[in-house]
Coordinates of C-alpha atoms in Angstrom, one line a residue:
X1 CA 21.6 4.6 -18.9
X2 CA 20.9 0.9 -18.7
X3 CA 17.8 -1.0 -19.6
X4 CA 14.4 0.6 -18.9
X5 CA 11.7 -1.3 -17.2
X6 CA 9.8 -1.6 -20.4
X7 CA 12.7 -3.5 -22.0
X8 CA 12.2 -6.6 -19.7
X9 CA 8.9 -7.5 -21.3
X10 CA 7.9 -10.4 -23.5
X11 CA 6.7 -8.5 -26.5
X12 CA 5.9 -9.0 -30.2
X13 CA 7.4 -6.6 -32.8
X14 CA 5.2 -3.7 -33.8
X15 CA 2.7 -4.2 -36.5
X16 CA 2.2 -1.8 -39.4
X17 CA -0.5 0.0 -37.5
X18 CA 1.9 0.4 -34.6
X19 CA 4.6 1.7 -36.9
X20 CA 2.2 4.3 -38.1
X21 CA 1.4 5.2 -34.5
X22 CA 5.1 5.5 -33.8
X23 CA 5.6 7.9 -36.7
X24 CA 2.6 9.9 -35.5
X25 CA 4.1 10.4 -32.0
X26 CA 7.8 10.5 -33.1
X27 CA 8.4 14.1 -31.9
X28 CA 7.1 13.3 -28.4
X29 CA 9.1 10.0 -28.4
X30 CA 12.3 11.9 -29.2
X31 CA 11.6 14.4 -26.4
X32 CA 11.0 11.5 -24.0
X33 CA 14.3 9.8 -25.1
X34 CA 16.2 12.9 -24.2
X35 CA 14.7 12.9 -20.7
X36 CA 14.3 9.2 -19.9
X37 CA 17.0 7.6 -22.0
X38 CA 14.7 5.6 -24.1
X39 CA 11.1 5.9 -25.3
X40 CA 8.6 3.3 -24.0
X41 CA 8.1 0.2 -26.2
X42 CA 4.8 0.4 -28.1
X43 CA 2.3 -2.0 -26.6
X44 CA -1.3 -2.6 -27.7
X45 CA -3.4 -4.0 -24.9
X46 CA -6.5 -6.0 -25.9
X47 CA -9.0 -8.1 -24.0
X48 CA -11.6 -10.6 -25.4
X49 CA -14.7 -12.0 -23.7
X50 CA -13.4 -11.3 -20.2
X51 CA -15.8 -12.5 -17.5
X52 CA -15.4 -12.5 -13.8
X53 CA -17.6 -14.2 -11.2
X54 CA -17.4 -14.2 -7.4
X55 CA -19.1 -16.4 -4.8
X56 CA -21.5 -14.6 -2.5
X57 CA -22.8 -15.8 0.8
X58 CA -26.5 -15.7 1.5
X59 CA -27.8 -13.4 4.2
X60 CA -26.6 -14.3 7.7
X61 CA -24.1 -16.7 6.1
X62 CA -26.4 -19.6 5.9
X63 CA -27.0 -21.8 2.8
X64 CA -24.9 -22.4 -0.2
X65 CA -22.9 -19.6 -1.8
X66 CA -24.2 -18.2 -5.0
X67 CA -22.2 -16.9 -8.0
X68 CA -22.5 -13.3 -8.9
X69 CA -21.3 -12.1 -12.3
X70 CA -19.2 -8.9 -12.0
X71 CA -18.2 -8.8 -15.7
X72 CA -19.8 -10.6 -18.7
X73 CA -17.9 -11.1 -22.0
X74 CA -16.3 -7.7 -22.0
X75 CA -13.9 -7.0 -25.0
X76 CA -11.8 -4.0 -26.0
X77 CA -8.5 -2.7 -27.3
X78 CA -6.3 0.2 -26.6
X79 CA -3.3 1.0 -28.9
X80 CA -0.2 3.2 -28.3
X81 CA -1.1 6.9 -28.3
X82 CA -4.8 6.2 -27.3
X83 CA -6.5 7.3 -24.1
X84 CA -9.4 5.1 -23.3
X85 CA -12.1 6.0 -20.7
X86 CA -14.0 3.2 -18.9
X87 CA -17.3 4.8 -17.8
X88 CA -20.5 3.6 -16.2
X89 CA -22.5 3.9 -12.9
X90 CA -21.1 2.8 -9.6
X91 CA -20.9 -1.0 -9.2
X92 CA -20.9 -1.6 -13.0
X93 CA -17.4 -3.3 -12.9
X94 CA -15.1 -0.5 -14.0
X95 CA -12.5 -1.0 -11.3
X96 CA -12.8 -4.8 -11.5
X97 CA -12.0 -4.7 -15.2
X98 CA -9.0 -2.4 -14.6
X99 CA -7.7 -4.7 -11.9
X100 CA -8.0 -7.7 -14.2
X101 CA -6.1 -5.9 -16.9
X102 CA -3.4 -5.0 -14.4
X103 CA -3.4 -8.6 -13.0
X104 CA -4.4 -7.3 -9.6
X105 CA -7.1 -9.9 -8.9
X106 CA -6.3 -13.4 -7.6
X107 CA -9.7 -14.5 -6.3
X108 CA -12.9 -15.4 -8.1
X109 CA -13.4 -17.1 -11.4
X110 CA -12.0 -15.4 -14.5
X111 CA -12.3 -16.3 -18.1
X112 CA -11.3 -14.6 -21.4
X113 CA -8.1 -13.7 -23.1
X114 CA -5.9 -10.7 -22.4
X115 CA -3.2 -10.0 -25.0
X116 CA -0.2 -7.6 -25.4
X117 CA 0.7 -6.9 -29.1
X118 CA -1.4 -9.9 -30.2
X119 CA 0.4 -12.3 -27.9
X120 CA -1.3 -13.8 -24.8
X121 CA -0.2 -11.8 -21.8
X122 CA 2.4 -13.3 -19.5
X123 CA 1.6 -11.7 -16.1
X124 CA 5.2 -11.3 -14.9
X125 CA 6.4 -9.9 -18.2
X126 CA 3.4 -7.6 -18.5
X127 CA 3.9 -6.1 -15.0
X128 CA 7.4 -5.1 -16.2
X129 CA 5.9 -2.8 -18.9
X130 CA 2.6 -1.7 -17.2
X131 CA 2.0 0.5 -14.2
X132 CA -1.2 0.7 -12.1
X133 CA -2.2 3.8 -10.2
X134 CA -4.9 3.1 -7.6
X135 CA -7.7 5.5 -6.7
X136 CA -6.4 6.1 -3.1
X137 CA -3.0 7.8 -2.9
X138 CA -0.4 5.8 -1.0
X139 CA 2.2 8.4 -0.1
X140 CA 4.2 9.3 3.0
X141 CA 3.3 12.8 4.2
X142 CA 6.6 13.6 5.9
X143 CA 8.6 13.7 2.6
X144 CA 8.7 16.3 -0.1
X145 CA 7.6 15.6 -3.7
X146 CA 11.2 15.3 -4.9
X147 CA 12.2 13.0 -2.0
X148 CA 9.2 10.8 -2.7
X149 CA 10.3 10.4 -6.3
X150 CA 13.9 9.8 -5.3
X151 CA 12.9 7.0 -2.9
X152 CA 10.6 5.5 -5.4
X153 CA 13.3 5.5 -8.0
X154 CA 15.7 3.7 -5.7
X155 CA 13.2 0.8 -5.3
X156 CA 12.2 0.6 -8.9
X157 CA 15.0 1.4 -11.3
X158 CA 18.1 -0.6 -12.2
X159 CA 21.1 -0.1 -10.1
X160 CA 22.9 1.7 -13.0
X161 CA 20.3 4.4 -13.0
X162 CA 20.8 5.3 -9.3
X163 CA 23.8 7.4 -10.0
X164 CA 23.0 11.0 -9.2
X165 CA 24.1 12.3 -12.6
X166 CA 21.5 10.0 -14.1
X167 CA 18.8 10.0 -11.5
X168 CA 18.4 13.7 -11.0
X169 CA 17.7 14.5 -14.7
X170 CA 15.2 11.6 -14.8
X171 CA 13.4 13.0 -11.8
X172 CA 13.5 16.5 -13.2
X173 CA 11.9 15.2 -16.4
X174 CA 9.1 13.4 -14.6
X175 CA 8.4 16.5 -12.4
X176 CA 8.1 18.6 -15.5
X177 CA 5.9 16.1 -17.3
X178 CA 3.4 16.1 -14.4
X179 CA 3.6 19.8 -13.7
X180 CA 5.0 19.5 -10.2
X181 CA 7.8 22.1 -10.4
X182 CA 6.0 24.5 -8.1
X183 CA 5.8 22.0 -5.3
X184 CA 8.8 19.8 -5.7
X185 CA 10.2 20.9 -2.3
X186 CA 6.8 20.9 -0.5
X187 CA 5.9 18.1 1.9
X188 CA 3.2 15.7 0.6
X189 CA 1.4 16.4 3.8
X190 CA -0.4 14.7 6.7
X191 CA -1.8 15.6 10.1
X192 CA 1.6 17.1 11.1
X193 CA 2.6 18.7 7.9
X194 CA 0.7 21.1 5.6
X195 CA 1.1 19.6 2.2
X196 CA 0.3 19.7 -1.5
X197 CA -3.3 19.7 -3.0
X198 CA -5.3 16.7 -3.9
X199 CA -4.7 17.2 -7.6
X200 CA -0.9 17.4 -7.0
X201 CA -1.0 14.2 -4.9
X202 CA -2.8 12.5 -7.8
X203 CA -0.1 13.7 -10.3
X204 CA 2.6 12.7 -7.9
X205 CA 1.2 9.1 -7.8
X206 CA 1.3 9.0 -11.6
X207 CA 4.8 10.5 -11.6
X208 CA 6.1 7.7 -9.4
X209 CA 5.0 5.2 -12.0
X210 CA 6.4 7.2 -14.8
X211 CA 9.9 6.7 -13.4
X212 CA 10.0 3.2 -14.8
X213 CA 8.9 4.5 -18.2
X214 CA 5.9 2.1 -18.6
X215 CA 4.4 1.3 -21.9
X216 CA 0.9 0.8 -20.4
X217 CA -0.6 3.0 -17.8
X218 CA -3.8 1.9 -15.9
X219 CA -5.5 4.6 -13.8
X220 CA -8.3 3.9 -11.4
X221 CA -10.5 7.0 -11.0
X222 CA -7.6 9.5 -11.4
X223 CA -10.0 12.5 -11.1
X224 CA -12.0 11.4 -8.1
X225 CA -12.3 14.2 -5.5
X226 CA -10.8 16.8 -7.8
X227 CA -12.5 20.0 -9.0
X228 CA -13.2 20.7 -12.7
X229 CA -10.0 22.7 -13.2
X230 CA -7.8 20.1 -11.6
X231 CA -9.5 17.4 -13.5
X232 CA -9.0 19.1 -16.8
X233 CA -5.3 19.8 -16.0
X234 CA -4.7 16.1 -15.0
X235 CA -6.4 14.6 -18.1
X236 CA -4.5 17.0 -20.2
X237 CA -1.2 15.8 -18.7
X238 CA -2.3 12.2 -19.2
X239 CA -3.1 13.0 -22.8
X240 CA 0.5 14.2 -23.2
X241 CA 1.7 10.9 -21.9
X242 CA -0.3 9.2 -24.7
X243 CA 1.4 11.3 -27.3
X244 CA 4.7 9.9 -26.1
X245 CA 3.5 6.4 -27.3
X246 CA 1.9 5.1 -24.1
X247 CA -1.3 3.1 -23.9
X248 CA -3.4 4.6 -21.2
X249 CA -6.7 3.3 -19.8
X250 CA -8.5 5.0 -17.0
X251 CA -11.8 4.6 -15.2
X252 CA -13.8 7.8 -14.8
X253 CA -17.2 8.4 -13.4
X254 CA -18.6 11.5 -15.1
X255 CA -16.2 13.7 -17.0
X256 CA -17.1 17.2 -18.1
X257 CA -17.6 17.9 -21.8
X258 CA -14.1 19.3 -22.1
X259 CA -12.5 16.3 -20.5
X260 CA -14.8 13.9 -22.4
X261 CA -13.5 15.3 -25.7
X262 CA -9.9 14.4 -24.8
X263 CA -10.5 10.7 -24.9
X264 CA -9.8 8.5 -27.9
X265 CA -12.0 5.6 -27.0
X266 CA -15.0 5.2 -24.7
X267 CA -16.2 2.1 -22.9
X268 CA -19.5 2.2 -21.1
X269 CA -20.4 -0.7 -18.8
X270 CA -23.8 -1.5 -17.2
X271 CA -24.2 -4.3 -14.7
X272 CA -20.9 -5.8 -16.0
X273 CA -21.8 -5.8 -19.6
X274 CA -20.6 -3.7 -22.5
X275 CA -23.1 -1.1 -23.7
X276 CA -20.5 0.6 -25.9
X277 CA -16.8 0.4 -26.8
X278 CA -15.3 2.2 -29.6
X279 CA -14.1 5.6 -30.8
X280 CA -15.5 8.6 -28.9
X281 CA -16.7 10.2 -32.2
X282 CA -18.9 7.2 -33.0
X283 CA -20.6 7.0 -29.6
X284 CA -23.3 9.6 -30.1
X285 CA -24.4 8.2 -33.6
X286 CA -24.4 4.7 -32.2
X287 CA -26.8 5.5 -29.4
X288 CA -28.9 7.7 -31.7
X289 CA -29.4 4.7 -34.0
X290 CA -30.9 2.9 -31.0
X291 CA -33.3 5.7 -30.3
X292 CA -31.3 7.5 -27.6
X293 CA -30.2 10.7 -29.1
X294 CA -28.1 13.0 -26.9
X295 CA -29.9 16.3 -26.4
X296 CA -28.2 19.4 -27.9
X297 CA -25.8 21.3 -25.6
X298 CA -25.8 18.3 -23.2
X299 CA -22.7 16.6 -21.7
X300 CA -22.6 13.2 -23.5
X301 CA -21.0 11.4 -20.6
X302 CA -23.6 12.7 -18.2
X303 CA -26.5 11.7 -20.5
X304 CA -25.2 8.2 -21.3
X305 CA -24.2 7.5 -17.8
X306 CA -27.8 8.3 -16.7
X307 CA -29.1 6.2 -19.5
X308 CA -27.4 3.0 -18.3
X309 CA -27.9 3.6 -14.5
X310 CA -30.6 1.1 -13.5
X311 CA -30.8 2.4 -9.9
X312 CA -33.0 5.3 -11.0
X313 CA -36.0 5.9 -13.1
X314 CA -35.7 6.9 -16.7
X315 CA -32.9 4.6 -17.6
X316 CA -32.7 2.9 -21.0
X317 CA -33.5 -0.6 -21.9
X318 CA -30.1 -2.0 -20.9
X319 CA -30.5 -5.6 -22.3
X320 CA -31.5 -4.1 -25.6
X321 CA -28.5 -1.7 -25.5
X322 CA -26.1 -4.6 -24.8
X323 CA -27.6 -6.7 -27.6
X324 CA -27.4 -3.8 -30.0
X325 CA -23.8 -3.2 -29.3
X326 CA -22.9 -6.9 -29.6
X327 CA -24.1 -6.8 -33.2
X328 CA -22.8 -3.3 -34.0
X329 CA -20.1 -2.3 -36.5
X330 CA -18.1 -0.8 -33.6
X331 CA -17.7 -4.2 -31.9
X332 CA -16.9 -5.9 -35.2
X333 CA -14.1 -3.3 -35.8
X334 CA -12.6 -4.0 -32.4
X335 CA -12.6 -7.8 -33.0
X336 CA -11.1 -7.3 -36.4
X337 CA -8.3 -5.2 -34.9
X338 CA -7.6 -7.8 -32.2
X339 CA -7.5 -10.5 -34.9
X340 CA -5.2 -8.4 -37.0
X341 CA -2.8 -8.0 -34.0
X342 CA -2.7 -11.8 -33.6
X343 CA -2.0 -12.5 -37.3
X344 CA 0.8 -9.9 -37.4
X345 CA 2.4 -11.2 -34.2
X346 CA 2.3 -14.8 -35.7
X347 CA 3.9 -13.6 -38.9
X348 CA 6.7 -11.5 -37.3
X349 CA 7.4 -13.9 -34.4
X350 CA 8.0 -13.0 -30.8
X351 CA 11.1 -11.4 -29.3
X352 CA 12.3 -11.7 -25.7
X353 CA 13.9 -8.4 -24.7
X354 CA 17.0 -8.5 -22.6
X355 CA 16.5 -8.3 -18.8
X356 CA 18.0 -5.8 -16.5
X357 CA 19.0 -6.4 -12.9
X358 CA 16.6 -4.6 -10.5
X359 CA 17.8 -3.5 -7.1
X360 CA 18.9 -6.6 -5.1
X361 CA 17.1 -7.6 -1.8
X362 CA 20.1 -6.1 0.1
X363 CA 19.9 -2.8 -1.8
X364 CA 16.1 -2.6 -1.1
X365 CA 16.8 -3.3 2.5
X366 CA 19.2 -0.4 2.7
X367 CA 16.9 2.0 0.8
X368 CA 13.9 1.2 3.0
X369 CA 16.0 1.3 6.2
X370 CA 17.2 4.8 5.4
X371 CA 13.7 5.9 4.4
X372 CA 12.1 4.6 7.6
X373 CA 14.8 6.1 9.8
X374 CA 14.1 9.5 8.2
X375 CA 10.4 8.9 8.6
X376 CA 10.7 8.1 12.3
X377 CA 12.7 11.3 12.8
X378 CA 10.3 13.5 10.9
X379 CA 7.0 12.1 11.9
X380 CA 6.5 13.3 15.5
X381 CA 3.6 10.9 16.0
X382 CA 5.8 7.8 15.8
X383 CA 8.3 8.5 18.6
X384 CA 8.5 12.2 19.5
X385 CA 5.0 12.4 21.0
X386 CA 5.5 9.1 22.8
X387 CA 8.9 10.3 24.2
X388 CA 7.3 13.4 25.6
X389 CA 4.6 11.3 27.3
X390 CA 7.2 8.8 28.6
X391 CA 9.3 11.6 30.1
X392 CA 6.3 13.3 31.8
X393 CA 5.0 10.0 33.2
X394 CA 8.5 8.8 34.3
X395 CA 9.1 12.1 36.1
X396 CA 5.7 12.0 37.8
X397 CA 6.2 8.4 38.9
X398 CA 9.8 9.0 40.0
X399 CA 8.8 12.0 42.1
X400 CA 5.9 10.1 43.7
X401 CA 8.1 7.1 44.5
X402 CA 11.1 9.3 45.4
X403 CA 14.0 7.4 47.0
X404 CA 13.9 9.8 50.0
X405 CA 10.3 9.0 50.8
X406 CA 10.5 6.7 53.8
X407 CA 6.9 5.8 53.6
X408 CA 7.4 3.8 50.4
X409 CA 7.2 0.1 51.2
X410 CA 8.3 -2.9 49.3
X411 CA 4.7 -3.5 48.2
X412 CA 4.6 0.0 46.8
X413 CA 7.8 -0.7 44.8
X414 CA 6.2 -3.9 43.3
X415 CA 3.3 -1.7 42.2
X416 CA 5.7 0.8 40.7
X417 CA 7.5 -1.9 38.7
X418 CA 4.1 -3.3 37.4
X419 CA 2.6 0.1 36.6
X420 CA 5.5 1.7 34.8
X421 CA 6.2 -1.4 32.6
X422 CA 2.5 -1.8 31.8
X423 CA 2.1 1.8 30.8
X424 CA 5.2 2.0 28.6
X425 CA 4.3 -1.2 26.8
X426 CA 0.7 -0.1 26.5
X427 CA 1.6 3.1 24.7
X428 CA 3.1 1.0 21.8
X429 CA -0.4 0.9 20.4
X430 CA 0.2 4.4 19.1
X431 CA 2.3 3.0 16.2
X432 CA -0.7 1.2 14.6
X433 CA -2.2 4.1 12.6
X434 CA 1.2 5.0 11.2
X435 CA 1.9 1.4 10.2
X436 CA -1.4 1.1 8.4
X437 CA -0.5 4.3 6.5
X438 CA 2.8 2.8 5.5
X439 CA 1.2 -0.5 4.6
X440 CA -0.6 1.2 1.8
X441 CA 2.8 2.4 0.4
X442 CA 4.1 -1.2 0.8
X443 CA 1.1 -2.6 -1.2
X444 CA 1.7 -0.1 -4.0
X445 CA 5.5 -0.8 -4.1
X446 CA 5.0 -4.5 -4.0
X447 CA 2.3 -4.5 -6.7
X448 CA 4.2 -2.3 -9.1
X449 CA 7.9 -3.0 -8.4
X450 CA 8.1 -6.5 -6.8
X451 CA 9.3 -5.2 -3.4
X452 CA 11.1 -7.9 -1.5
X453 CA 9.0 -8.7 1.7
X454 CA 12.0 -9.9 3.7
X455 CA 13.9 -6.7 2.9
X456 CA 10.9 -4.6 4.0
X457 CA 10.4 -6.5 7.3
X458 CA 14.0 -6.4 8.3
X459 CA 14.3 -2.7 7.4
X460 CA 11.2 -1.9 9.3
X461 CA 12.5 -3.8 12.3
X462 CA 15.9 -2.4 12.4
X463 CA 14.6 1.2 11.8
X464 CA 12.4 0.9 14.9
X465 CA 15.3 -0.2 17.2
X466 CA 16.9 3.3 17.7
X467 CA 13.6 5.0 18.5
X468 CA 12.5 2.3 20.9
X469 CA 15.9 2.3 22.7
X470 CA 15.7 6.1 23.1
X471 CA 12.2 5.7 24.6
X472 CA 13.4 3.0 27.0
X473 CA 16.6 4.9 27.9
X474 CA 14.9 8.2 28.9
X475 CA 12.1 6.4 30.8
X476 CA 14.6 4.1 32.6
X477 CA 17.1 6.9 33.6
X478 CA 14.4 9.0 35.1
X479 CA 12.5 6.3 37.0
X480 CA 15.6 4.4 38.2
X481 CA 17.4 7.5 39.4
X482 CA 14.5 9.2 41.2
X483 CA 13.0 6.0 42.7
X484 CA 16.3 4.6 43.7
X485 CA 15.9 1.3 41.9
X486 CA 18.7 -1.2 41.5
X487 CA 20.5 -2.7 38.5
X488 CA 20.0 0.1 36.0
X489 CA 21.6 -1.9 33.1
X490 CA 19.3 -4.8 33.6
X491 CA 16.3 -2.5 34.0
X492 CA 17.1 -0.7 30.8
X493 CA 17.7 -3.9 28.8
X494 CA 14.5 -5.5 30.1
X495 CA 12.4 -2.4 29.3
X496 CA 13.9 -2.1 25.8
X497 CA 13.3 -5.8 25.0
X498 CA 9.7 -5.6 26.3
X499 CA 8.9 -2.5 24.2
X500 CA 10.6 -4.1 21.1
X501 CA 8.4 -7.2 21.5
X502 CA 5.3 -5.0 22.0
X503 CA 6.2 -3.2 18.7
X504 CA 6.3 -6.5 16.9
X505 CA 2.9 -7.4 18.4
X506 CA 1.6 -4.2 16.8
X507 CA 3.2 -5.0 13.5
X508 CA 1.3 -8.3 13.3
X509 CA -1.9 -6.6 14.5
X510 CA -1.5 -3.9 11.9
X511 CA -1.6 -6.5 9.1
X512 CA -5.0 -7.7 10.4
X513 CA -7.0 -4.5 10.5
X514 CA -7.7 -1.7 8.1
X515 CA -8.5 1.0 10.6
X516 CA -6.1 2.6 13.0
X517 CA -8.8 3.1 15.8
X518 CA -9.7 -0.5 15.6
X519 CA -6.1 -1.5 15.8
X520 CA -5.5 0.6 18.9
X521 CA -8.6 -0.8 20.5
X522 CA -7.5 -4.4 19.8
X523 CA -4.0 -3.7 21.0
X524 CA -5.2 -2.1 24.2
X525 CA -7.4 -5.1 24.9
X526 CA -4.6 -7.6 24.2
X527 CA -2.2 -5.8 26.5
X528 CA -4.8 -5.4 29.1
X529 CA -5.3 -9.2 29.1
X530 CA -1.6 -9.7 29.3
X531 CA -1.3 -7.4 32.3
X532 CA -4.1 -9.4 34.0
X533 CA -2.3 -12.7 33.8
X534 CA 1.3 -11.6 34.2
X535 CA 1.4 -12.6 37.8
X536 CA 1.0 -9.3 39.7
X537 CA -2.8 -9.2 40.4
X538 CA -2.7 -12.9 41.4
X539 CA 0.3 -15.2 41.5
X540 CA 1.0 -17.5 38.7
X541 CA 0.1 -20.5 40.8
X542 CA -3.3 -19.0 41.6
X543 CA -4.3 -18.4 38.0
X544 CA -7.0 -20.9 36.9
X545 CA -5.6 -23.7 34.7
X546 CA -7.7 -22.7 31.8
X547 CA -6.1 -19.2 31.7
X548 CA -2.6 -20.2 32.7
X549 CA -1.5 -20.7 29.0
X550 CA -2.0 -16.9 28.6
X551 CA 0.5 -16.3 31.4
X552 CA 3.2 -17.9 29.3
X553 CA 2.0 -16.2 26.1
X554 CA 2.1 -12.7 27.6
X555 CA 5.3 -10.8 27.1
X556 CA 4.5 -8.9 30.3
X557 CA 5.1 -12.1 32.4
X558 CA 8.8 -12.4 31.5
X559 CA 9.6 -8.7 31.9
X560 CA 7.8 -8.4 35.3
X561 CA 9.5 -11.4 36.8
X562 CA 12.9 -10.0 35.7
X563 CA 12.1 -6.6 37.3
X564 CA 11.1 -8.2 40.6
X565 CA 14.1 -10.6 40.7
X566 CA 16.7 -7.9 40.0
X567 CA 15.2 -5.5 42.5
X568 CA 14.5 -7.8 45.4
X569 CA 16.2 -11.2 44.9
X570 CA 19.5 -10.7 43.0
X571 CA 22.4 -10.4 45.4
X572 CA 20.4 -11.5 48.5
X573 CA 22.1 -14.4 50.2
X574 CA 19.5 -15.0 52.9
X575 CA 16.1 -15.9 51.5
X576 CA 14.4 -14.8 54.7
X577 CA 15.3 -11.2 53.8
X578 CA 13.2 -11.3 50.6
X579 CA 10.0 -9.5 51.2
X580 CA 6.8 -11.6 51.5
X581 CA 5.2 -9.6 48.8
X582 CA 7.8 -10.9 46.4
X583 CA 8.1 -14.5 47.6
X584 CA 4.3 -14.7 47.2
X585 CA 4.7 -14.0 43.5
X586 CA 7.2 -16.8 43.1
X587 CA 10.2 -15.0 41.5
X588 CA 13.1 -16.4 43.7
X589 CA 14.3 -18.9 41.0
X590 CA 13.8 -16.7 38.0
X591 CA 16.5 -17.0 35.3
X592 CA 17.0 -13.4 34.1
X593 CA 19.1 -14.3 31.0
X594 CA 16.5 -16.9 29.9
X595 CA 13.6 -14.4 30.4
X596 CA 15.4 -11.7 28.4
X597 CA 16.2 -14.2 25.6
X598 CA 12.6 -15.2 25.6
X599 CA 11.6 -11.5 25.0
X600 CA 14.1 -11.2 22.2
X601 CA 12.8 -14.5 20.7
X602 CA 9.3 -13.3 21.2
X603 CA 10.0 -10.3 19.0
X604 CA 11.8 -12.2 16.3
X605 CA 9.1 -14.9 16.0
X606 CA 6.4 -12.2 15.7
X607 CA 8.5 -10.5 12.9
X608 CA 8.6 -13.9 11.1
X609 CA 4.8 -14.1 11.4
X610 CA 4.6 -10.5 10.3
X611 CA 6.6 -11.3 7.1
X612 CA 4.5 -14.4 6.4
X613 CA 1.2 -12.5 6.6
X614 CA 2.6 -9.7 4.4
X615 CA 3.8 -12.3 1.9
X616 CA 0.6 -14.4 1.8
X617 CA -2.1 -11.8 2.3
X618 CA -0.8 -8.3 1.4
X619 CA 0.3 -9.1 -2.1
X620 CA -0.9 -5.9 -3.8
X621 CA -3.7 -8.0 -5.4
X622 CA -7.2 -8.7 -4.3

């Protein structure tokens, strides 16, 4: 079946303790081998004295920045077959620690050592054996569960595994592992489609990462928003993944007693410091020795989370708890195991596993192009709703400016050309919320599978062209025919290029905001300013010098001049026959080909800017 993702890593041979772990989970590993081709490589993840500081501005942004410690000398270890829970009150550093372990943080000051099988972690190699599942689901609602997994596999797995005879059994196995058989043909769900439940979405997010057969699985708040039954089922399934030889670490806020008892190790953080890390069975005796005995019939996780929550009264002496743990036997045991991993790695040497060829940039382009085309067809909010609006408005405008209406003057036709173009371009802002939704999927795919940015941008661009052309075609046919406008071909091409450039503007804007409503508001404001300076309300020559630069920046300017020139100037030999309303706007010498080329170049340049912002800013790391 080709190399698995886990086989690309820079790993050390398993130590004796790892070999024992392998024998303990051998039945599960054999079962995995039958479904996935190969079991995951055993990988022990350890971290020693990890600290993380960020710079914080003072109030109102004045004065020097101060450093804030998010994590302070945090250490721990998770071996194959172990399920480790990172607990603590909100703001204690749980997610930050997980992000650091997953190499998802590129800002701030970090220190400490993170090791894989006793060898200092190489970020690129580690990402090939580790998968990270964020707290927020990044899924496209217009696809079914099976389709979502198929498309994820195409972007993640080696080309050899994309053959249907291999891919389908792999997806079947993952669906079975995560208990998704009952909803495999159900849409994920969004505002247009009724979909799967929150727990099923969470399991689907994990299933996507299981396709690459990771050795290490890092889960950020996997039970957030789930009821107790869904939480229990999810952690039970995650526990089964551990039995297959995976190393699993998850952050969790306050598990029930049943869920708490499923964990192998517990880490409790308070204000970025370790209050406890070690086996779950040792946690209650450890705190009891410090004078904090868990009451009978109480949920230990609830009691100890309350104990270290400094936001409320009745919390424990956190500095004392931190100090007590730093000198405890549990911490010494962790450090001894980490040191043992290092010694065994040094004795046995380091192997570099063979690499596989991931899907090429061209293959990724094809996969994303096909996905986006299907998404544009299925999601009515992207083009279908806009098409209905365009047809209604075009019919209304066309019948108001009907060619048989003798009262329509040349000035009215100028207003028609301005208004129709401004409205159709303005409605492009509707794409922003859907792009922001897809951007979350892009971040997940780039963070976990090294998605090629150029492939994504090109696929996104070419997938938009058919929909935009259909919008422009319907709007142009109706308006041109009913209103009796000239040069249909030029009108259609000019409208299409304008809308394509406007779509590119929205792509760039969508990379700069995190909320669809804000994106729509900014896009509407920008297009409003462009319409103000395009040369209709006042001629270009009358625009104040300090605003004239915006006339040349506005895509509306080039399209509007082309519309006027083709309607009133093209083919007219006698300049005196050109209406005064048109000569006043200065479009007699317009170069139509140059204006259309400018619109095409406008769109392409913005797509390059779009790609650069995605590459530099939206890296899947923070």
